[in-house]
JSON list of C-alpha atoms in Angstrom, two decimals:
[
{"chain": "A", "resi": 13, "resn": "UNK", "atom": "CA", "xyz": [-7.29, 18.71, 6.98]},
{"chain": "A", "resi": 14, "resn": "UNK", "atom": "CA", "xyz": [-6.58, 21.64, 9.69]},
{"chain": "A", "resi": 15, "resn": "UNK", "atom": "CA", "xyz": [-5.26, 20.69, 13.15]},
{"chain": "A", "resi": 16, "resn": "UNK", "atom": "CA", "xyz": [-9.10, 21.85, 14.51]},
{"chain": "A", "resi": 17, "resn": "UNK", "atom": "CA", "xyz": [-10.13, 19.19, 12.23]},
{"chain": "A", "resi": 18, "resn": "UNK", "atom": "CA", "xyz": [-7.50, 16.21, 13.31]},
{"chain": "A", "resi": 19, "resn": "UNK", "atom": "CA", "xyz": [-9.68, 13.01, 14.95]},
{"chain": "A", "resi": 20, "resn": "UNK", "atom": "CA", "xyz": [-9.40, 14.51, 18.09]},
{"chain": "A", "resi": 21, "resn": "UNK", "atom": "CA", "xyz": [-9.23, 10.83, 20.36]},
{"chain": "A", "resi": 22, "resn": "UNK", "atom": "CA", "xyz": [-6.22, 9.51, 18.18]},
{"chain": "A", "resi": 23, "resn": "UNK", "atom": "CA", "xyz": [-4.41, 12.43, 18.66]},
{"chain": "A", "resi": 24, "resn": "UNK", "atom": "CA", "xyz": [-5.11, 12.92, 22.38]},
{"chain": "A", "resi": 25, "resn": "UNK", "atom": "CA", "xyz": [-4.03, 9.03, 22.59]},
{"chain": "A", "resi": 26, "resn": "UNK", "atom": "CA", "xyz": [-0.51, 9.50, 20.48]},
{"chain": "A", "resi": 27, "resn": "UNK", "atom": "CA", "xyz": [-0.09, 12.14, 22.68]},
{"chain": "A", "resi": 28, "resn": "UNK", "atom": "CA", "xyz": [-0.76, 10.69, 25.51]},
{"chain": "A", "resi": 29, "resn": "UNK", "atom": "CA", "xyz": [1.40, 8.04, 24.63]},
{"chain": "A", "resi": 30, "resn": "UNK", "atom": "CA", "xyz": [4.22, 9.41, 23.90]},
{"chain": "A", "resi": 31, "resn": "UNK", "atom": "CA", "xyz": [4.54, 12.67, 26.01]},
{"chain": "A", "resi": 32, "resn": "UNK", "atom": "CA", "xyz": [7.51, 10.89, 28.13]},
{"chain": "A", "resi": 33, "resn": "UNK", "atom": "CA", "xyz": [7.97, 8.25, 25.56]},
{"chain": "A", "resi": 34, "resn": "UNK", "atom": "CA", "xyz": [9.39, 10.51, 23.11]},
{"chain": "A", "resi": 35, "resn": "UNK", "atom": "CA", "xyz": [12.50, 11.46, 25.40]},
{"chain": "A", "resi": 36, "resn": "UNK", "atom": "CA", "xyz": [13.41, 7.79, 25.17]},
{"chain": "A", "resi": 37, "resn": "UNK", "atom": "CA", "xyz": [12.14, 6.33, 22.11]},
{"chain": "A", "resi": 38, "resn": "UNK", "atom": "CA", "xyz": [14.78, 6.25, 19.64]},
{"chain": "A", "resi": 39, "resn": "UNK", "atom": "CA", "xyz": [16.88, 4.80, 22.30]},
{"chain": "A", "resi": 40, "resn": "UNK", "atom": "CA", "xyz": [14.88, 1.99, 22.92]},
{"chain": "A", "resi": 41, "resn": "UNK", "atom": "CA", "xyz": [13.70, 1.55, 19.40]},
{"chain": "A", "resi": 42, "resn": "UNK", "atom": "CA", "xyz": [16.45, 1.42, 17.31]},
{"chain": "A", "resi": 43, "resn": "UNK", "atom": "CA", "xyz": [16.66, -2.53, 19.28]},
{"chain": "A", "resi": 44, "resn": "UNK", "atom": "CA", "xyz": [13.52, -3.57, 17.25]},
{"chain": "A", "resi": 45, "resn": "UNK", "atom": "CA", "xyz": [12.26, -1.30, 14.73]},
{"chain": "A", "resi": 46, "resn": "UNK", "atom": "CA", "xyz": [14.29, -3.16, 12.30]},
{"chain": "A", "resi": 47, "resn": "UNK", "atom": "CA", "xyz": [14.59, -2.56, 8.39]},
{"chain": "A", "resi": 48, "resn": "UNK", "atom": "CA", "xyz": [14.09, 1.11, 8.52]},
{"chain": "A", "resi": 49, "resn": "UNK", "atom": "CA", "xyz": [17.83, 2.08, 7.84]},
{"chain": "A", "resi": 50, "resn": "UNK", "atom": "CA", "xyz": [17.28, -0.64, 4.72]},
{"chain": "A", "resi": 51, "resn": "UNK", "atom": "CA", "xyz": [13.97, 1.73, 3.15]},
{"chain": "A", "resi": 52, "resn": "UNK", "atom": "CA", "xyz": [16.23, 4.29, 4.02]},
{"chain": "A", "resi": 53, "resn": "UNK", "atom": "CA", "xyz": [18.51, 3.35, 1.76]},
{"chain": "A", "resi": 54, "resn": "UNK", "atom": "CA", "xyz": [16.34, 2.18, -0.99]},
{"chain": "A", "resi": 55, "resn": "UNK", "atom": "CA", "xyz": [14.53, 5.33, -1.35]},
{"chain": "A", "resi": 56, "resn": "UNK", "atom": "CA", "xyz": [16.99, 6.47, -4.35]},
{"chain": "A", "resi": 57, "resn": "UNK", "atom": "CA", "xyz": [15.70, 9.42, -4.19]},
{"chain": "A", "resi": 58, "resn": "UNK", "atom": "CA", "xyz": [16.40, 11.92, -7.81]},
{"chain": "A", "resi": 59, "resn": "UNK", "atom": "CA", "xyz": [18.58, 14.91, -7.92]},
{"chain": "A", "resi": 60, "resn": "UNK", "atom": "CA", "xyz": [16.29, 17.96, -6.75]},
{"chain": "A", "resi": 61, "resn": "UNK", "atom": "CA", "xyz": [13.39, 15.68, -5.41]},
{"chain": "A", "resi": 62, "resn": "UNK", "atom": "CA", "xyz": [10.72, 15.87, -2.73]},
{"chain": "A", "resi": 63, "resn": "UNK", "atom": "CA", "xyz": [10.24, 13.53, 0.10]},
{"chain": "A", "resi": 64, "resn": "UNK", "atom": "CA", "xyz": [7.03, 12.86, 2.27]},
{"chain": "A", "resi": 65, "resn": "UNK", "atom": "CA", "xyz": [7.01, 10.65, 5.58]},
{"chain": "A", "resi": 66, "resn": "UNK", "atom": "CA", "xyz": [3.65, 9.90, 6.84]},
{"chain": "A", "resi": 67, "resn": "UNK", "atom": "CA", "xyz": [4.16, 9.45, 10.71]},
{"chain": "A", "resi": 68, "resn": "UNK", "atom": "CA", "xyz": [7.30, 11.22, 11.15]},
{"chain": "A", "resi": 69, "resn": "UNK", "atom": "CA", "xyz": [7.77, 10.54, 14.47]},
{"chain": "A", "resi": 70, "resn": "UNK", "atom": "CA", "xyz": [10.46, 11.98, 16.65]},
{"chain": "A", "resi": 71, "resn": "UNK", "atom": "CA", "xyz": [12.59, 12.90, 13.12]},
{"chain": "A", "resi": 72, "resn": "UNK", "atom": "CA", "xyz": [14.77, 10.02, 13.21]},
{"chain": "A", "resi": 73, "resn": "UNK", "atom": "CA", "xyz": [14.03, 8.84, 10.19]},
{"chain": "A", "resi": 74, "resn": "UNK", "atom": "CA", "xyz": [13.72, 12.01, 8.34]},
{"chain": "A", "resi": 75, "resn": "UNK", "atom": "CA", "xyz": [17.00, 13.07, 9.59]},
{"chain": "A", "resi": 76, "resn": "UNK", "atom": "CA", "xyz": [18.49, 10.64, 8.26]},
{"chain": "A", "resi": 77, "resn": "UNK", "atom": "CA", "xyz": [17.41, 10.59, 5.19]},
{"chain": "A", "resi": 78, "resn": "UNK", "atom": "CA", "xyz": [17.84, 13.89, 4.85]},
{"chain": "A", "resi": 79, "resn": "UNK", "atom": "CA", "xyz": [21.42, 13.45, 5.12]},
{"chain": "A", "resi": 80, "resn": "UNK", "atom": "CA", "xyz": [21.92, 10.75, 2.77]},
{"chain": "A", "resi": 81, "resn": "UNK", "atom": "CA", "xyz": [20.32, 12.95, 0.30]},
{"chain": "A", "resi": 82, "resn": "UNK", "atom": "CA", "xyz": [20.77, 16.42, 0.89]},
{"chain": "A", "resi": 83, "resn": "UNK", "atom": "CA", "xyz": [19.90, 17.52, -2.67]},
{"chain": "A", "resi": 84, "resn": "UNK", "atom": "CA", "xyz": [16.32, 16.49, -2.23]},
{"chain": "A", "resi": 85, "resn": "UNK", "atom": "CA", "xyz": [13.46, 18.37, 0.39]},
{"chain": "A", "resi": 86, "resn": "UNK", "atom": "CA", "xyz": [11.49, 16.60, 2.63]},
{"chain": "A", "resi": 87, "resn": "UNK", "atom": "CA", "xyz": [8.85, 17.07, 4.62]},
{"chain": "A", "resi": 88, "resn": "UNK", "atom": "CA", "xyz": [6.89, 14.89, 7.87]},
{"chain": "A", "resi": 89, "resn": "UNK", "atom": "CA", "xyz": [3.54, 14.82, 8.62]},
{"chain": "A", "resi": 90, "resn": "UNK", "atom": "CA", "xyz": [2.39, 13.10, 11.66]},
{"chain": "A", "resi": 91, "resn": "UNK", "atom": "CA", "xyz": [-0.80, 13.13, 14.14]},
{"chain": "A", "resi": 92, "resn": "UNK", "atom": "CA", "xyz": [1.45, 13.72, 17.96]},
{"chain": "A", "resi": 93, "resn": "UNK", "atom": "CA", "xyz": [2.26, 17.07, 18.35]},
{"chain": "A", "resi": 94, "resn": "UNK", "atom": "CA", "xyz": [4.53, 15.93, 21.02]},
{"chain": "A", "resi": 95, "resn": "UNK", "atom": "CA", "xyz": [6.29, 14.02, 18.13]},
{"chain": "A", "resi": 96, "resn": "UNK", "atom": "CA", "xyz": [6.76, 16.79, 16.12]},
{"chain": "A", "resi": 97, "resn": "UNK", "atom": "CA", "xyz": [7.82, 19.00, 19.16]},
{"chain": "A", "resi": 98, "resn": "UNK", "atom": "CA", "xyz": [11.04, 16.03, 19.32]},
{"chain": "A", "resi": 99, "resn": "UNK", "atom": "CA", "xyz": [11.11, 16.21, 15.80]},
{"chain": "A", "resi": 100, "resn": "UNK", "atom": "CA", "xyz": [11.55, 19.91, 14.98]},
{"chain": "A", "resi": 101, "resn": "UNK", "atom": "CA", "xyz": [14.27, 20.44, 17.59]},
{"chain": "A", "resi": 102, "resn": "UNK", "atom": "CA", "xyz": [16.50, 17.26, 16.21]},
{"chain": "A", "resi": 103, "resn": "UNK", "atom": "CA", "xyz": [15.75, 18.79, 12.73]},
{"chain": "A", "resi": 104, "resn": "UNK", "atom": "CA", "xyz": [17.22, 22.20, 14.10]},
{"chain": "A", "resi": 105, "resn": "UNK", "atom": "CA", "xyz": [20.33, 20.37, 15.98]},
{"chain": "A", "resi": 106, "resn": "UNK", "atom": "CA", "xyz": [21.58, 18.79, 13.30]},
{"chain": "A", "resi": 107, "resn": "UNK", "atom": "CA", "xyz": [20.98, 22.27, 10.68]},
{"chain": "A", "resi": 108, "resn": "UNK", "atom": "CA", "xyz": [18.34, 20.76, 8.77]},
{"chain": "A", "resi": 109, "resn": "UNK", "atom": "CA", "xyz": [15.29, 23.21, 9.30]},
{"chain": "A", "resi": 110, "resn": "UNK", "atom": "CA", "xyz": [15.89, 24.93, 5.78]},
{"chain": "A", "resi": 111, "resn": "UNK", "atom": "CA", "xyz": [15.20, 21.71, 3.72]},
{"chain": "A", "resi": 112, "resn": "UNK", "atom": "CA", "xyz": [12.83, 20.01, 5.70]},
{"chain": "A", "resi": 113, "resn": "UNK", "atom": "CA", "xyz": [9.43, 20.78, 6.88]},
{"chain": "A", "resi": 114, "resn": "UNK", "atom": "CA", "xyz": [6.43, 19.39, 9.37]},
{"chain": "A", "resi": 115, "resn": "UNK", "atom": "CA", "xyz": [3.12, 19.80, 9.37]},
{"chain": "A", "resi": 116, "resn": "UNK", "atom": "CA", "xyz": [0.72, 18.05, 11.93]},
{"chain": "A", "resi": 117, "resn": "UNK", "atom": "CA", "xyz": [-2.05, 15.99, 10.49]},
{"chain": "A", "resi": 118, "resn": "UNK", "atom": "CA", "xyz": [-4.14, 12.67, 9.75]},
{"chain": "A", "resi": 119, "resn": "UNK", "atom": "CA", "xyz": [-1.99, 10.20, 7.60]},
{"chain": "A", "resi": 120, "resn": "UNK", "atom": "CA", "xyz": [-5.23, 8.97, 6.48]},
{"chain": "A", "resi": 121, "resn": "UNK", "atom": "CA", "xyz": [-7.06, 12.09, 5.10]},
{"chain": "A", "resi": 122, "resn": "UNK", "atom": "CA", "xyz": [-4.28, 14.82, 4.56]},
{"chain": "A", "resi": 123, "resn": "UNK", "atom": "CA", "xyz": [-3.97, 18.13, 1.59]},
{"chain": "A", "resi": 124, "resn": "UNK", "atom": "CA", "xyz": [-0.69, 18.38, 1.18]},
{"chain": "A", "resi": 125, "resn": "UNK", "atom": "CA", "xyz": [-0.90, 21.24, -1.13]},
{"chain": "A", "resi": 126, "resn": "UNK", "atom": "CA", "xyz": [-2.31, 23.28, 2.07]},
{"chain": "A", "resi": 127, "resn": "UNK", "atom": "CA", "xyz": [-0.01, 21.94, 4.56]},
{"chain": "A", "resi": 128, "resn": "UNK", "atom": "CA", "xyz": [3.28, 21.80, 2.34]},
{"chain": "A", "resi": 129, "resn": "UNK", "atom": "CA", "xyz": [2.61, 23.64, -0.34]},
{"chain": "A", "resi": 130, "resn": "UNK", "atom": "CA", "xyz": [3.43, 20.51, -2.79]},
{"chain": "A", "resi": 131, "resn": "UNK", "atom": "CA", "xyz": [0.85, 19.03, -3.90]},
{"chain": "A", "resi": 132, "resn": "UNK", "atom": "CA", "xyz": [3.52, 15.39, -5.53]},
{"chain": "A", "resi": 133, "resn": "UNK", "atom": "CA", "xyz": [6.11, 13.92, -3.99]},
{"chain": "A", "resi": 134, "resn": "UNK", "atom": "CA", "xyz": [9.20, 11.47, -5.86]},
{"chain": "A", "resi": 135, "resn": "UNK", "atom": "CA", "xyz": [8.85, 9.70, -3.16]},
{"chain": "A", "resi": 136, "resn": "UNK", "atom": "CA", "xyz": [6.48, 8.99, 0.13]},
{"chain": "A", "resi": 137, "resn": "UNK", "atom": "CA", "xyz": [7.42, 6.45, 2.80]},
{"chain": "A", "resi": 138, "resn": "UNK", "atom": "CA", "xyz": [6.12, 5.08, 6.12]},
{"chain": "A", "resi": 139, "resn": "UNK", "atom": "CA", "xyz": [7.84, 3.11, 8.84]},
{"chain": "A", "resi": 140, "resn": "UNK", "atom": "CA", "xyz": [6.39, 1.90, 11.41]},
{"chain": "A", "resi": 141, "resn": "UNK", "atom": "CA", "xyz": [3.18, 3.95, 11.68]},
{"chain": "A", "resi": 142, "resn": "UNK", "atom": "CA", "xyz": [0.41, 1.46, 9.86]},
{"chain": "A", "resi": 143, "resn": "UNK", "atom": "CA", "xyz": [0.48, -0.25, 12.41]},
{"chain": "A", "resi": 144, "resn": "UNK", "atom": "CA", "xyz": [-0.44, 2.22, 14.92]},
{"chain": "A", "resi": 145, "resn": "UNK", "atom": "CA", "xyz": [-3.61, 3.98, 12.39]},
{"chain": "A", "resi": 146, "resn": "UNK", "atom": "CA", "xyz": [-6.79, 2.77, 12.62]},
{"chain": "A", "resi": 147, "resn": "UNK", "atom": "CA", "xyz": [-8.38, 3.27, 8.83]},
{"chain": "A", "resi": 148, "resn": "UNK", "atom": "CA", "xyz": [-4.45, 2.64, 8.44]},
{"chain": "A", "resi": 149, "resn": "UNK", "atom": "CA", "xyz": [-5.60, 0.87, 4.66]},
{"chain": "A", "resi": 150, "resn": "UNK", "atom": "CA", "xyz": [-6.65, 4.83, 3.95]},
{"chain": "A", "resi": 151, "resn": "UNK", "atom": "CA", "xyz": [-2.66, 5.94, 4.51]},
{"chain": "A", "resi": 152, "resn": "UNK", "atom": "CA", "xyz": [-1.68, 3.87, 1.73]},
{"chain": "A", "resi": 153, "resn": "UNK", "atom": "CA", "xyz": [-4.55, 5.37, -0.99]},
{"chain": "A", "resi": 154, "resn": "UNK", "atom": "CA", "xyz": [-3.78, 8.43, 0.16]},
{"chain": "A", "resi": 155, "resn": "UNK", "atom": "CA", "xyz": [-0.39, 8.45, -0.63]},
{"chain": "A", "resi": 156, "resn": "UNK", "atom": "CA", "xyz": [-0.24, 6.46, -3.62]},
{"chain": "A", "resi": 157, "resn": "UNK", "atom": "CA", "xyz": [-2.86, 9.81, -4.17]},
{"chain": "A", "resi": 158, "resn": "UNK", "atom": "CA", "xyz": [0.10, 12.00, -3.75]},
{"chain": "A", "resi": 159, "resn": "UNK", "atom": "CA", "xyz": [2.98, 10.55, -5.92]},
{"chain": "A", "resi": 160, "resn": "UNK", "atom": "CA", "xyz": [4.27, 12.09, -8.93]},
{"chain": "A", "resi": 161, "resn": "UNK", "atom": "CA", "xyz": [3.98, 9.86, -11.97]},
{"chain": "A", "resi": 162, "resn": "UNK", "atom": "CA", "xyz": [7.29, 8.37, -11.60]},
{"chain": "A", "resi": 163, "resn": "UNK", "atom": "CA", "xyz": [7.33, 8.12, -7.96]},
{"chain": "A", "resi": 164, "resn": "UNK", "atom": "CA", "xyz": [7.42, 4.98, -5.34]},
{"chain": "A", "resi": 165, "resn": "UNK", "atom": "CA", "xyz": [5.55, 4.53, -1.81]},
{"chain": "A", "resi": 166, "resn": "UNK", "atom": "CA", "xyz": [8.32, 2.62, 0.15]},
{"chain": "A", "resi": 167, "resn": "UNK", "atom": "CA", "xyz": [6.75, 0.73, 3.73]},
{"chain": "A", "resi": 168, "resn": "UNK", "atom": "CA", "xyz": [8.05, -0.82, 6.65]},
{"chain": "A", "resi": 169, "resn": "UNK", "atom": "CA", "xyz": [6.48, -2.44, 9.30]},
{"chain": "A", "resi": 170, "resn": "UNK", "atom": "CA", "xyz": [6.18, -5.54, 11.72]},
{"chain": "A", "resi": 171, "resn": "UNK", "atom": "CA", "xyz": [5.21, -8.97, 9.56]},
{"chain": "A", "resi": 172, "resn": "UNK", "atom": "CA", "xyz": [3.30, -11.55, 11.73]},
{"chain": "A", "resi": 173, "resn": "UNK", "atom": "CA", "xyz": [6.80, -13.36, 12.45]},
{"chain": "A", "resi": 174, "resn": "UNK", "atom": "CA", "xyz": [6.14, -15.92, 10.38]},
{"chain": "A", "resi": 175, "resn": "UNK", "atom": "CA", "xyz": [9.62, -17.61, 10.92]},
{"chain": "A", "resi": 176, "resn": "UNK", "atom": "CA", "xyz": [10.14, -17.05, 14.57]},
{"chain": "A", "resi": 177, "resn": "UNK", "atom": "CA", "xyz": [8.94, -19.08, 17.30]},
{"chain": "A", "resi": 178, "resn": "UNK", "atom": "CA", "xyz": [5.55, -18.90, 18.75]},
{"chain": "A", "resi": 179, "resn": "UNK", "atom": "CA", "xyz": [6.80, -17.50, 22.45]},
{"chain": "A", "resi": 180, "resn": "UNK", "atom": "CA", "xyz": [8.51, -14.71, 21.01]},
{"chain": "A", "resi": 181, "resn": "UNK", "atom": "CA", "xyz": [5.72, -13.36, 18.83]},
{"chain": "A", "resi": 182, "resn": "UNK", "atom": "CA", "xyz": [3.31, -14.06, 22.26]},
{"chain": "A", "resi": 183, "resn": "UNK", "atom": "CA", "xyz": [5.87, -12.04, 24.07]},
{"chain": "A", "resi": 184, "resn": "UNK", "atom": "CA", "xyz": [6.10, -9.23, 21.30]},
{"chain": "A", "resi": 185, "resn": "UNK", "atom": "CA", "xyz": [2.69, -8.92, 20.30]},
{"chain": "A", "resi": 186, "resn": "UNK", "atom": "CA", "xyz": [1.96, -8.96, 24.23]},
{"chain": "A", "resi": 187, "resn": "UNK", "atom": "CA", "xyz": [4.73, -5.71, 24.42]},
{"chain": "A", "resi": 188, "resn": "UNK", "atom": "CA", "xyz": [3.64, -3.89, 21.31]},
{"chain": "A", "resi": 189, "resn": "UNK", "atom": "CA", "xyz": [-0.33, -3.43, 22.94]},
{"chain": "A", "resi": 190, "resn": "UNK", "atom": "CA", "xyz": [0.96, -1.43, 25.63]},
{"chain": "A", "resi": 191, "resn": "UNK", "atom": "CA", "xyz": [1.90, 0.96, 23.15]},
{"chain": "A", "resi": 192, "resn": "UNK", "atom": "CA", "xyz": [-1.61, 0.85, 20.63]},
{"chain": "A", "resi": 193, "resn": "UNK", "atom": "CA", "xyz": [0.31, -1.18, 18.29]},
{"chain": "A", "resi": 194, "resn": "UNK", "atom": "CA", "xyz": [-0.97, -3.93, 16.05]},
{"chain": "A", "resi": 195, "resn": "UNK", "atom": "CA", "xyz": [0.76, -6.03, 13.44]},
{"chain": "A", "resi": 196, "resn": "UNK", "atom": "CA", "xyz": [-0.77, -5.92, 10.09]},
{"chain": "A", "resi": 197, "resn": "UNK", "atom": "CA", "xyz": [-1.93, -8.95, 9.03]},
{"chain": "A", "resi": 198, "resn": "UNK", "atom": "CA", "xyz": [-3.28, -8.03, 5.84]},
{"chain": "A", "resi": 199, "resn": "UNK", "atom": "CA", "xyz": [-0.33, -5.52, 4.97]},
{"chain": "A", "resi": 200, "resn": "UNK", "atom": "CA", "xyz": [1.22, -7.39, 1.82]},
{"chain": "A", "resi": 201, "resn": "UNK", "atom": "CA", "xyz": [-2.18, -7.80, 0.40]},
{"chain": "A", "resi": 202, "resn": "UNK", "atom": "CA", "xyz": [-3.39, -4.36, 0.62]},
{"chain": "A", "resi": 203, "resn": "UNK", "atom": "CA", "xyz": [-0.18, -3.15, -0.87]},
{"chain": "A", "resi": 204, "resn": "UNK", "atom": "CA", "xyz": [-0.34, -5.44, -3.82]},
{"chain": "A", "resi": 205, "resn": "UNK", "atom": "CA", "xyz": [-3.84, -4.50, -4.34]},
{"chain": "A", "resi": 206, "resn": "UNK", "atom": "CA", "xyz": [-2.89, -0.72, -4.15]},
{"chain": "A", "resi": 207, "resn": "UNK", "atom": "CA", "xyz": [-0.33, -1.33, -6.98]},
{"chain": "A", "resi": 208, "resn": "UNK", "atom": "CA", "xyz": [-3.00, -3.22, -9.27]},
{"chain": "A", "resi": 209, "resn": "UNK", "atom": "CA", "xyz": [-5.55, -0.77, -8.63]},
{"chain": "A", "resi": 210, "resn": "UNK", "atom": "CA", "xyz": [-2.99, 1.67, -9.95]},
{"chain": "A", "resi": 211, "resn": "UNK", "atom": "CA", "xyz": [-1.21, 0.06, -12.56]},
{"chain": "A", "resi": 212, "resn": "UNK", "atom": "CA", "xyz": [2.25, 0.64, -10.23]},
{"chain": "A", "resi": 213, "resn": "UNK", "atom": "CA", "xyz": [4.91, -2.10, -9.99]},
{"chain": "A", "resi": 214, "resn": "UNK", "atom": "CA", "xyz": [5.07, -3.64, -6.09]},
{"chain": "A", "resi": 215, "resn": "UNK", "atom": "CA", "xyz": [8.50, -5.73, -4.71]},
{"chain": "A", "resi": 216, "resn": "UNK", "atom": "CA", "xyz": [7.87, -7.09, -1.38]},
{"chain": "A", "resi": 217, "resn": "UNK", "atom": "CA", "xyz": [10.46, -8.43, 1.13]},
{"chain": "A", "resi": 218, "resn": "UNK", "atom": "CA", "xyz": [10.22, -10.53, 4.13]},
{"chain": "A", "resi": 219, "resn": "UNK", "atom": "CA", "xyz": [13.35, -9.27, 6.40]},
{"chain": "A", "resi": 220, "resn": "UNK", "atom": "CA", "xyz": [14.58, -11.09, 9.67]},
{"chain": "A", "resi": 221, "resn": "UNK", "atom": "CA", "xyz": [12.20, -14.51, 9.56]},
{"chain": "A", "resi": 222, "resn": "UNK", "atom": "CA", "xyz": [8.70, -12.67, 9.37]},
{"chain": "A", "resi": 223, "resn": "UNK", "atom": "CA", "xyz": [9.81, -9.87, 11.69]},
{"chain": "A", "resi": 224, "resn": "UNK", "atom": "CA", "xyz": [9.16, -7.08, 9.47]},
{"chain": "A", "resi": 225, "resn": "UNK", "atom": "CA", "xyz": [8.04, -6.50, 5.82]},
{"chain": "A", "resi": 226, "resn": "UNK", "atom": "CA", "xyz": [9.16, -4.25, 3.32]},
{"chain": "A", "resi": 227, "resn": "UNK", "atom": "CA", "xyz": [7.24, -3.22, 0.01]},
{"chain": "A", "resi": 228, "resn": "UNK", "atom": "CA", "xyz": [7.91, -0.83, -2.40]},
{"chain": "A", "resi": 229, "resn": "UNK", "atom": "CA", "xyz": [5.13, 0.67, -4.74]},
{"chain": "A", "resi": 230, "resn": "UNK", "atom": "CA", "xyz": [6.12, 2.58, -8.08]},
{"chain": "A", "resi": 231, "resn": "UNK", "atom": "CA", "xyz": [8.80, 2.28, -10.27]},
{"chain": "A", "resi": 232, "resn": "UNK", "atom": "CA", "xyz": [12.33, 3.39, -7.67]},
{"chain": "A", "resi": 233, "resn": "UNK", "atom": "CA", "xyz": [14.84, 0.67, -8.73]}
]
């Protein structure tokens, strides 16, 4: 999908959204976007491999990983070109721009072949972000779509706070609709359905009482 092509009142909105928000939101995030240093980690990602995020963000993420496996490339699609502005100049600070590229696009309906030049990735993960795409059910066929055959779709995202007290999940549901964000009710059963549909293993966690879930499709250890 070209940029002329992107669904242009999404992309106004994330941009909209985060034009100041950017400047600020790893700052503020890093208090409650919890579990992403933990897929992070569990990404295992082989000697040599290649690395997708859908809804790269401001890089954080990417960054990181990118350092704690700088043998592997990676690349970051994502629907904000303010994001990506934020994310290509943290790429450059901390000498990353060789091994990692971006490419702005729908998470939903993407050709990574004609944006990357890859048409497979070891391994694709999202954090945060399926909660903020509408059609966000079409992010996870599409990249299961774009695995290699021994590769793993690794998400992270807000649970429904199943363990935590009703006031607080008022108060953060209440906080995350300022910001077009809706908890996924349905999340672990689309995922496990995904992974039957295509004969893939699927883990599931439930981190911090509810607060977020973690699943893993494919066969990463």
């Amino acid at each position: 999908m070209s940029t002329a092509e992107l669904p242009a009142s999404h992309a106004e909105l994330m941009d909209g959204v985060y034009h100041w928000q950017r400047h600020i939101y790893d700052l503020t995030r890093k208090y409650y976007l919890l579990g992403r240093d933990r897929l992070i980690d569990g990404l295992d990602v082989p000697q040599g491999g290649t690395v997708l995020e859908l809804g790269c963000g401001t890089g954080r993420n990417i960054v990181l990983a990118a350092s704690r496996y700088p043998n592997a490339r990676f690349f970051g699609l994502d629907i904000s070109a303010e994001m990506l502005e934020t994310a290509g100049a943290a790429i450059a600070r901390e000498g990353l721009s060789g091994k990692v590229k971006l490419a702005r696009g729908d998470a939903t309906d993407f050709d990574a072949k004609a944006l990357f030049g890859v048409e497979h990735f070891d391994r694709v993960f999202v954090s945060y972000s399926l909660s903020m795409i509408p059609g966000w059910e079409k992010t996870v066929s599409a990249a299961l779509a774009v695995l290699a055959p021994s590769g793993s779709l690794h998400v992270v995202d807000f649970g429904q706070q199943e363990g935590l007290p009703n006031w607080f999940r008022a108060m953060l549901r209440g906080w995350l609709r300022k910001f077009h964000v809706s908890p996924r009710a349905s999340l672990r059963d689309v995922l496990e359905s995904e992974s039957q549909r295509t004969g893939a293993t699927f883990r599931f966690r439930t981190l911090y009482r509810g607060y977020a879930w973690l699943g893993v499709i494919g066969s990463s250890k």
